[in-house]
Coordinates of C-alpha atoms in Angstrom, one line a residue:
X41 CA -71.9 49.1 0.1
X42 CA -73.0 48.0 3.1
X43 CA -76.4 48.7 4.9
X44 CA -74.3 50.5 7.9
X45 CA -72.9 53.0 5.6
X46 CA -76.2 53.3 3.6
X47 CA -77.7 54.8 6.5
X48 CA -74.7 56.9 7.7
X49 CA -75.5 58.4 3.9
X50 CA -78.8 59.1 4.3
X51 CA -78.0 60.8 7.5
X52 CA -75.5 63.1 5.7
X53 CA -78.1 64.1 3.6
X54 CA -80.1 65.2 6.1
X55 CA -77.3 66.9 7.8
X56 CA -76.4 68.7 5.2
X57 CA -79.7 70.5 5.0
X58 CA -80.8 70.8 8.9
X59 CA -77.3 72.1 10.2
X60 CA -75.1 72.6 6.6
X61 CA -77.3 75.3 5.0
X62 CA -79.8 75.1 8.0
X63 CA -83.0 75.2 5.3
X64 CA -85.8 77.0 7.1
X65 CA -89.5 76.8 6.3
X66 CA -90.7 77.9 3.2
X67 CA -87.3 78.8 2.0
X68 CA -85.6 77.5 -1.5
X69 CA -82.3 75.5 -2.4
X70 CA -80.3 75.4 -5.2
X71 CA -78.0 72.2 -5.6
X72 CA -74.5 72.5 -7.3
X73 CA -73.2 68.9 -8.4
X74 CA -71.7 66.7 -10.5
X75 CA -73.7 63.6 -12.5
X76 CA -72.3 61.1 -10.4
X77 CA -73.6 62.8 -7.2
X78 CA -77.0 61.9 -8.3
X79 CA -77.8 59.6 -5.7
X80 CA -77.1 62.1 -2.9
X81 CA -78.3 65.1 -4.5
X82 CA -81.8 62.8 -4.5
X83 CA -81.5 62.0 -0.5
X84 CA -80.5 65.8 -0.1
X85 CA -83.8 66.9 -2.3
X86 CA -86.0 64.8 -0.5
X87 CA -84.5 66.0 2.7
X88 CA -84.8 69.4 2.0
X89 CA -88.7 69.0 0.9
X90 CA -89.1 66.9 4.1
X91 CA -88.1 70.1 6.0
X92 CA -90.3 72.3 4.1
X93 CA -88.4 73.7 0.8
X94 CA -90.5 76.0 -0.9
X95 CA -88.4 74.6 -4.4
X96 CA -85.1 72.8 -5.3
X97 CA -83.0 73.7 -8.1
X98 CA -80.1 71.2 -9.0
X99 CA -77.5 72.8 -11.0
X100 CA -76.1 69.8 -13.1
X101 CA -72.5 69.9 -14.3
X102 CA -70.3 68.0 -16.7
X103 CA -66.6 68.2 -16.8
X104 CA -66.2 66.9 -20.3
X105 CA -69.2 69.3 -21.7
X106 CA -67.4 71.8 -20.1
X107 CA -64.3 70.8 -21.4
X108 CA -65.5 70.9 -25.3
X109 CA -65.2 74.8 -25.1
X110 CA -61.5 75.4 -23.7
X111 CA -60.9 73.4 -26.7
X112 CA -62.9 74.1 -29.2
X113 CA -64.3 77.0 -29.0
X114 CA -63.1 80.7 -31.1
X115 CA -60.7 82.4 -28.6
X116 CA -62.6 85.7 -29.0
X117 CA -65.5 83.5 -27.4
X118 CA -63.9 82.7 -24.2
X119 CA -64.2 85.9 -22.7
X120 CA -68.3 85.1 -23.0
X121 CA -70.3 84.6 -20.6
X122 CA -74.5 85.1 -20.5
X123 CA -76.2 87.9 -18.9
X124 CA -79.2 85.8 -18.2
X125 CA -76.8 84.2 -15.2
X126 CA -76.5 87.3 -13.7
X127 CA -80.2 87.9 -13.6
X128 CA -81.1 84.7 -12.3
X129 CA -78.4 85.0 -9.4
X130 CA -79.9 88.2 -8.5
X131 CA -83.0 86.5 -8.3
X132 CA -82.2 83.8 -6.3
X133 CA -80.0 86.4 -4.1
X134 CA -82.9 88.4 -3.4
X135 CA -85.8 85.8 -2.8
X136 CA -82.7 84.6 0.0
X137 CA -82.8 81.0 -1.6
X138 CA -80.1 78.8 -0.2
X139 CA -76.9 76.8 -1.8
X140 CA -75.2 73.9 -1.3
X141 CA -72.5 73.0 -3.2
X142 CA -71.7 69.4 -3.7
X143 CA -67.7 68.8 -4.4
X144 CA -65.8 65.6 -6.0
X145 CA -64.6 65.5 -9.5
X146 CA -66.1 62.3 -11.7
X147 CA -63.2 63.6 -13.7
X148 CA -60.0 65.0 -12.1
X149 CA -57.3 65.0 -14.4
X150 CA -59.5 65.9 -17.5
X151 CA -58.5 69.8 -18.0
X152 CA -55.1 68.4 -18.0
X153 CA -54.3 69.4 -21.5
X154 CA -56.1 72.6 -21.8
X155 CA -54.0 75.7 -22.0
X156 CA -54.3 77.4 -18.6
X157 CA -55.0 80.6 -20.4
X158 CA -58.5 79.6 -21.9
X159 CA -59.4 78.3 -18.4
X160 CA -58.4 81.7 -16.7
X161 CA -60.6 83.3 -19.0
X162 CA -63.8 81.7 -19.0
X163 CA -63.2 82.0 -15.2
X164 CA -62.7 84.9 -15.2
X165 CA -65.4 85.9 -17.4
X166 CA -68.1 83.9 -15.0
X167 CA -66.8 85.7 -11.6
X168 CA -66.8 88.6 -13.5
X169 CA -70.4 89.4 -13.8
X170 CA -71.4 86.8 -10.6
X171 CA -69.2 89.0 -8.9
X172 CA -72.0 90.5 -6.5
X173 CA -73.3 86.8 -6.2
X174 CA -69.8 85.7 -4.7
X175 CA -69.5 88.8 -2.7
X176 CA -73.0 88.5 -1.0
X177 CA -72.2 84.6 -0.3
X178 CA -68.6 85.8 1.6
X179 CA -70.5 88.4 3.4
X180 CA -73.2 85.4 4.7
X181 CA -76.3 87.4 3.5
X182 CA -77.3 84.0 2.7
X183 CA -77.1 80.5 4.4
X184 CA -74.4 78.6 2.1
X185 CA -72.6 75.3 2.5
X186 CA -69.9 73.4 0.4
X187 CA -69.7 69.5 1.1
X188 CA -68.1 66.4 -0.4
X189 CA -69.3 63.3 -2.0
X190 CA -66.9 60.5 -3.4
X191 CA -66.9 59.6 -6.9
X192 CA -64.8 56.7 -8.3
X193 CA -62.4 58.5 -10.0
X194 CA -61.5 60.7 -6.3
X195 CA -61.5 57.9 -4.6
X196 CA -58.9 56.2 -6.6
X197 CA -56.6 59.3 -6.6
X198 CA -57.1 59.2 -2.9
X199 CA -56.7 54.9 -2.6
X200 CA -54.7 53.9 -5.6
X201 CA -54.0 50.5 -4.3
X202 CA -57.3 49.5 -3.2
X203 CA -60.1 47.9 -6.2
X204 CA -62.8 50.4 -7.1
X205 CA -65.7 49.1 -5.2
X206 CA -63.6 49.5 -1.3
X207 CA -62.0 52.7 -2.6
X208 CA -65.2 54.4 -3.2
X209 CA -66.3 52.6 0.2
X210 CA -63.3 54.0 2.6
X211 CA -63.2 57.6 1.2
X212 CA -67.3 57.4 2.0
X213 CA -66.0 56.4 5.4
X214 CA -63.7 59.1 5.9
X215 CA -65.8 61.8 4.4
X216 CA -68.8 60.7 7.0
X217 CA -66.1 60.6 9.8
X218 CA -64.8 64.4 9.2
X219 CA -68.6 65.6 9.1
X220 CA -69.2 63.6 12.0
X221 CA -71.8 61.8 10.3
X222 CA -71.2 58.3 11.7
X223 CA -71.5 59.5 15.0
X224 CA -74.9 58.8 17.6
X225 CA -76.1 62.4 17.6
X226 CA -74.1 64.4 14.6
X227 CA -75.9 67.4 15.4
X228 CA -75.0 67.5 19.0
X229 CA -71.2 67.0 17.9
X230 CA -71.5 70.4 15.7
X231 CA -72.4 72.4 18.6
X232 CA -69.5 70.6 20.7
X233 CA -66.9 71.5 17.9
X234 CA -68.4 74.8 17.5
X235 CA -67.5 75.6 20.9
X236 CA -63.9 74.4 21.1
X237 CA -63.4 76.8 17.8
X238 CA -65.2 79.8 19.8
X239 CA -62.6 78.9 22.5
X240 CA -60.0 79.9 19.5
X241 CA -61.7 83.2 18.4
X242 CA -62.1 84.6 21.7
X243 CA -58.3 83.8 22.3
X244 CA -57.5 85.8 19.8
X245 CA -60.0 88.5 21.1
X246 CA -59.4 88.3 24.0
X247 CA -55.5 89.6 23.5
X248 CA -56.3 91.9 20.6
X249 CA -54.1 89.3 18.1
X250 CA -53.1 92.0 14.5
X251 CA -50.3 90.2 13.3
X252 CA -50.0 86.0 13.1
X253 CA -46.2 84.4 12.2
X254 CA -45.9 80.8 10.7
X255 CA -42.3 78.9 11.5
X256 CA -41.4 75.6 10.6
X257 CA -37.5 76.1 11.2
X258 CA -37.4 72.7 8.8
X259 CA -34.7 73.3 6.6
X260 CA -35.6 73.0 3.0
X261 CA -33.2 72.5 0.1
X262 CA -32.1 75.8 -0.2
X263 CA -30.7 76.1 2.9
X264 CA -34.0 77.9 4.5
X265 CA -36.5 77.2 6.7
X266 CA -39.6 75.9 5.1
X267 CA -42.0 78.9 6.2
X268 CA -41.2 82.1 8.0
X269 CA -44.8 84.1 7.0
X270 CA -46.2 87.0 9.5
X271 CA -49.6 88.0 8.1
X272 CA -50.7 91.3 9.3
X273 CA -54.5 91.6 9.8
X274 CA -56.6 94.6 9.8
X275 CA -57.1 97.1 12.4
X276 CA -60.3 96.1 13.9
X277 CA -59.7 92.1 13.3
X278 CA -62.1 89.3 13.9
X279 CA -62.2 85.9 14.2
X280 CA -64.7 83.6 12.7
X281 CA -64.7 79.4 12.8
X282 CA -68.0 77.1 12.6
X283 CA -70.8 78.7 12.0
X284 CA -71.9 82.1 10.2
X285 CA -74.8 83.6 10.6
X286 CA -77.0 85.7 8.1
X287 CA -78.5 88.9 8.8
X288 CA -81.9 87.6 9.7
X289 CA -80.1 85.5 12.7
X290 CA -80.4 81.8 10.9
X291 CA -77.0 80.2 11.5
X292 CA -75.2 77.2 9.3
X293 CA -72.3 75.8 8.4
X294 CA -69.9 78.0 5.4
X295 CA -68.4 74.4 4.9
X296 CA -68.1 70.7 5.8
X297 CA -65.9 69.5 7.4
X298 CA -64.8 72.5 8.8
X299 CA -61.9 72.8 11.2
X300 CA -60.6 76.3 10.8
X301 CA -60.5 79.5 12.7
X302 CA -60.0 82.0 10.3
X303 CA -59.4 85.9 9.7
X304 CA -59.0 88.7 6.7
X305 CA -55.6 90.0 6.3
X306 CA -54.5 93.6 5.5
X307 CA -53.5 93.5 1.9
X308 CA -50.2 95.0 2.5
X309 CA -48.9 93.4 5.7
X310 CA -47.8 90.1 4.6
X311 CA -44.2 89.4 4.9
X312 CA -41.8 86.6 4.1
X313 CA -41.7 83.3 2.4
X314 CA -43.6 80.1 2.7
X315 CA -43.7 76.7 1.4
X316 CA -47.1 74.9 0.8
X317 CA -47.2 71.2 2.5
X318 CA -50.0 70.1 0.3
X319 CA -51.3 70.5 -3.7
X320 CA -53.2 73.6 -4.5
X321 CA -55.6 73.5 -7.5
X322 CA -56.4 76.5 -9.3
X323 CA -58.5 76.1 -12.1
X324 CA -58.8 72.7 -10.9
X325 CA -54.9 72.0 -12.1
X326 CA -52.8 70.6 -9.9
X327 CA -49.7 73.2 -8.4
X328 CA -47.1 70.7 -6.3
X329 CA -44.0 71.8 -4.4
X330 CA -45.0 75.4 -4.5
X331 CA -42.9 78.8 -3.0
X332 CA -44.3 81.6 -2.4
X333 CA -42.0 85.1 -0.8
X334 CA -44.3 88.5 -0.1
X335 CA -43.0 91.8 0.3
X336 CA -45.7 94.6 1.8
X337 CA -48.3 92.0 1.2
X338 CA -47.8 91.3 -2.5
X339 CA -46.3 88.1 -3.5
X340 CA -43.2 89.0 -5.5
X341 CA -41.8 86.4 -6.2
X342 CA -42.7 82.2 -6.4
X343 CA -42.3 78.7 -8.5
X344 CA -43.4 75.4 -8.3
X345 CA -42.3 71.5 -8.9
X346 CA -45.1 70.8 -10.8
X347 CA -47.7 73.9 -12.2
X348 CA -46.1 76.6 -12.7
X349 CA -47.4 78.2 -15.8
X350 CA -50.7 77.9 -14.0
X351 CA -49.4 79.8 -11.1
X352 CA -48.6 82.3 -13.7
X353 CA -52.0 82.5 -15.0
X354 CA -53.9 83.0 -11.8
X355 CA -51.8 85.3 -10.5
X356 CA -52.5 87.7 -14.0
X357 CA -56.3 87.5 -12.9
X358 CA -56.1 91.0 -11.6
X359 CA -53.9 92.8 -8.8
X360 CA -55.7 91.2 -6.1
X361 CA -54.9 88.0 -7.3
X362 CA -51.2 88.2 -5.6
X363 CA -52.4 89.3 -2.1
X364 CA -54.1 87.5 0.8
X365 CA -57.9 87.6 1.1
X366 CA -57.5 85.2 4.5
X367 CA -55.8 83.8 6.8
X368 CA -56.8 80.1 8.7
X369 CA -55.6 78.2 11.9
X370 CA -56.1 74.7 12.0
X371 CA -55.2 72.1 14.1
X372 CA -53.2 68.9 12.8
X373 CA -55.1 66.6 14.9
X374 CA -58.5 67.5 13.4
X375 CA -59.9 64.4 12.1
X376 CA -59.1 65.7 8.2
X377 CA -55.6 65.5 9.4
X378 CA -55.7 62.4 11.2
X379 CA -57.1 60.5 8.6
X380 CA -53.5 60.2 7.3
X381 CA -54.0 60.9 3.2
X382 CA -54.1 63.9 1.1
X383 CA -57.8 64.3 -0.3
X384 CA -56.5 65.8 -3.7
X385 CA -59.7 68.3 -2.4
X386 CA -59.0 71.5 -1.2
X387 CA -62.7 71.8 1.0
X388 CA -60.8 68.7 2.8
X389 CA -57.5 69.7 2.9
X390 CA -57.7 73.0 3.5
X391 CA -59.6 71.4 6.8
X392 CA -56.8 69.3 7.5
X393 CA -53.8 72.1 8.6
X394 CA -53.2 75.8 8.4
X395 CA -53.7 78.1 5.3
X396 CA -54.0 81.1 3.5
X397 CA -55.8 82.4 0.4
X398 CA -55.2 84.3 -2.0
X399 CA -57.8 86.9 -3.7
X400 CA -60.9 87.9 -2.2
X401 CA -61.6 88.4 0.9
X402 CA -64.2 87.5 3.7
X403 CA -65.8 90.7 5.1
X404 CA -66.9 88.5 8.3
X405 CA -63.1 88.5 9.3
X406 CA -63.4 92.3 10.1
X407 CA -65.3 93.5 13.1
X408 CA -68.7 94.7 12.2
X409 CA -67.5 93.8 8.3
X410 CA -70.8 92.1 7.0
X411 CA -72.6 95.4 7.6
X412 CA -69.6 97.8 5.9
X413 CA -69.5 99.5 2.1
X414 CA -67.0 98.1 -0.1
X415 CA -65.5 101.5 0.1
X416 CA -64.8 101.3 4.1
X417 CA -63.8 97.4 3.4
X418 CA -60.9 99.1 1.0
X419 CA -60.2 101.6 3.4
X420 CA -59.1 99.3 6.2
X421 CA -56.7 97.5 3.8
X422 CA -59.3 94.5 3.0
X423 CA -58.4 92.6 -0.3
X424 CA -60.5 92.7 -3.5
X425 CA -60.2 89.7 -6.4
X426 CA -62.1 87.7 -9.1
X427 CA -61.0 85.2 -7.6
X428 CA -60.3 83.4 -4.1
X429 CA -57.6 80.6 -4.1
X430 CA -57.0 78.5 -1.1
X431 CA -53.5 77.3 -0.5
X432 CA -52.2 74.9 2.4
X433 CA -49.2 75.7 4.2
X434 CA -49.6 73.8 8.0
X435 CA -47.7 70.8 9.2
X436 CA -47.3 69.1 12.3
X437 CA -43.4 71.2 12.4
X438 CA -45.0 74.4 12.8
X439 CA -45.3 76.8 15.3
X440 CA -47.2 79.8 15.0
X441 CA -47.1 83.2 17.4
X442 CA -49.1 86.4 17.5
X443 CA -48.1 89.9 18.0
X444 CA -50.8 91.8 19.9
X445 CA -52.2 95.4 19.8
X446 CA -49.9 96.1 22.5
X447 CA -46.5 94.9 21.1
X448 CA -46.9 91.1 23.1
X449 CA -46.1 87.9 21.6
X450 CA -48.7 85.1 22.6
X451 CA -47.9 81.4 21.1
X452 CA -51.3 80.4 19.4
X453 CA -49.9 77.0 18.1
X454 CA -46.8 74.5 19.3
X455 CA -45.9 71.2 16.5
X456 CA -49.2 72.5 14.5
X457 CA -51.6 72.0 17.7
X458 CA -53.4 75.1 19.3
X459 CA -51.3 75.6 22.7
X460 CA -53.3 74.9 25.7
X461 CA -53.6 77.9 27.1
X462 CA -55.8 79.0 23.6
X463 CA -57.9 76.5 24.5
X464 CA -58.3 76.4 28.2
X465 CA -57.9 80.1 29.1
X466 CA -60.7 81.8 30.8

């Protein structure tokens, strides 16, 4: 690697903890990552004690440790998971320590021959009792950020053809391009992107935007278009791209790269049929060539090329589990996009076009939602899940158009690129 790109690292590192989770004084970190991230996760420590971490905790995981359960383990086990974890994420929840968590399998394909139901479970079981951990982290009462770092084994999914050594290398270049890590002054690029989203939000704001429709008029082999989808939102809508904020005022970055503008759908105002244009991955299984057709915001019906019976098994997680917990705009030339590969990595990909999610849903795309009971949440039609799946349906085909409060249309995106009046409109 050369000494160029060394330094473009280190800089990451840094990143990652001055504008990523935005450490402040005095405050703690906890570290998710893989083995192989090691060298990172050392910058990223000494970063974060550089700018005055109180303490670090790395969180070490290992695929094929993990992996020794599904497997072995007595299936009356799997539903098992220690109440010591719940206790320690309340801990760290309320001394307001903040995560980052690091993303890029040292072993992609290895739950390939574990039966999808033992993985649903133990998943299950851990968002389960974490559930107020993952509900405080979507409603930004602490600073969070996910990020990527390239193992061998991602890299060669992502350059097949290239030797080990410059695969590793050019997926280090492209993740450091999206983050905007190789540029002069990174953090002055943030606050330039976070503006041009802004532009976005207050578009849709501005012209009270409750329902958005995905076309692509691509014909697929059925005879249909690819994706006619209108996602109703909720009644008092917001949009959110960039940064969050927690509720003592520190700002940081949810995830990196991020490109979307996002908002919180009504659970049952999702209509219509869709197609996704890249792999999803739950359970970290890959789903290919999927179809998905909702009918008062349930999906009813849907099948896949490649994954189905893992489909299946998310979509028995719980009711939620079939209904949209968000709903993202993103435009195709963002550099994700523009880097021209599929990242087999849904934190990149899902920055690369439009998407939705299944599952839970973010509080923050409601107006005055971070501050609400989950009882008014419910009442204004805001999804609830063990589980939040993101699934990418954007191309550069698409068109997209929103109804407004008043009964307009407005076109928000042309070919998969914001239309200019979203972003030049005063």
């Amino acid at each position: 690697m050369d000494e160029m790109l060394e330094r473009e690292i280190e800089k990451y590192a840094t990143l990652l903890v001055q504008i990523g989770v935005n450490l402040q004084e005095g405050q703690s970190l906890r570290i998710g990552a893989e083995l192989e991230h090691r060298e990172l996760v050392r910058l990223i420590v000494a970063a974060a004690y550089e700018a005055g971490a109180r303490y670090v905790q790395v969180d070490w995981s290992d695929a094929p440790t993990a992996k020794q359960r599904l497997l072995h383990s007595r299936p009356e086990y799997l539903d098992y998971y220690p109440e010591y974890e719940a206790a320690r994420h309340h801990y760290m929840l309320d001394h307001e320590w903040a995560r980052l968590a690091l993303v890029g399998a040292e072993f992609p394909d290895i739950f390939a021959d574990v039966e999808p139901d033992a993985m649903r479970r133990t998943s299950v079981a851990r968002s389960r009792l974490l559930k107020f951990y993952m509900d405080a982290t979507m409603a930004d009462r602490i600073q969070w950020c996910v990020a990527g770092v390239p193992t061998a084994a991602w890299a060669r999914q992502v350059f097949p053809a290239l030797g080990q050594e410059e695969a590793i290398a050019q997926l280090w270049r492209m993740v450091l391009h999206t983050v905007r890590a190789d540029l002069p002054d990174p953090a002055g690029a943030w606050r330039s992107h976070g503006d041009a989203l802004r532009k976005v939000s207050a578009f849709m704001a501005r012209h009270d935007v409750r329902s958005v429709r995905f076309v692509d008029a691509t014909l697929a082999d059925d005879g249909k278009a690819t994706t006619d989808l209108t996602v109703g939102l909720t009644d008092r809508p917001d949009w959110v791209g960039a940064a969050a904020e927690t509720p003592r005022g520190v700002s940081f970055l949810p995830n990196m790269p991020t490109e979307e503008v996002f908002s919180t759908p009504h659970r049952d105002r999702t209509n219509g049929w869709v197609r996704l244009t890249k792999p999803a991955f739950p359970f970290d299984r890959p789903v290919h060539g999927a179809y998905f057709r909702f009918a008062d915001g349930e999906c009813v019906e849907y099948r896949a090329d490649e994954g189905q019976e893992v489909l299946a098994q998310h979509f028995v997680i719980d009711e939620g589990a079939k209904r949209l917990g968000e709903v993202a705009l993103v435009d195709v030339r963002s550099p994700v996009n523009q880097a021209g590969v599929v990242f087999h990595e849904t934190l990149f990909d899902e920055n690369a076009v439009c998407h939705i999610a299944f599952g839970q849903a973010y509080p923050s795309g409601v107006r005055g939602g971070a501050e609400m009971t989950a009882e008014k949440l419910a009442a204004l039609g805001v999804n609830v899940s063990d589980t939040h799946l993101d699934v990418m349906i954007g191309a550069d085909t698409m068109d997209v158009f929103g109804t407004c409060a008043d009964g307009r249309v407005v076109q928000i995106m042309a070919q998969g690129q914001f239309a200019p009046n979203v972003l030049n409109e005063e």
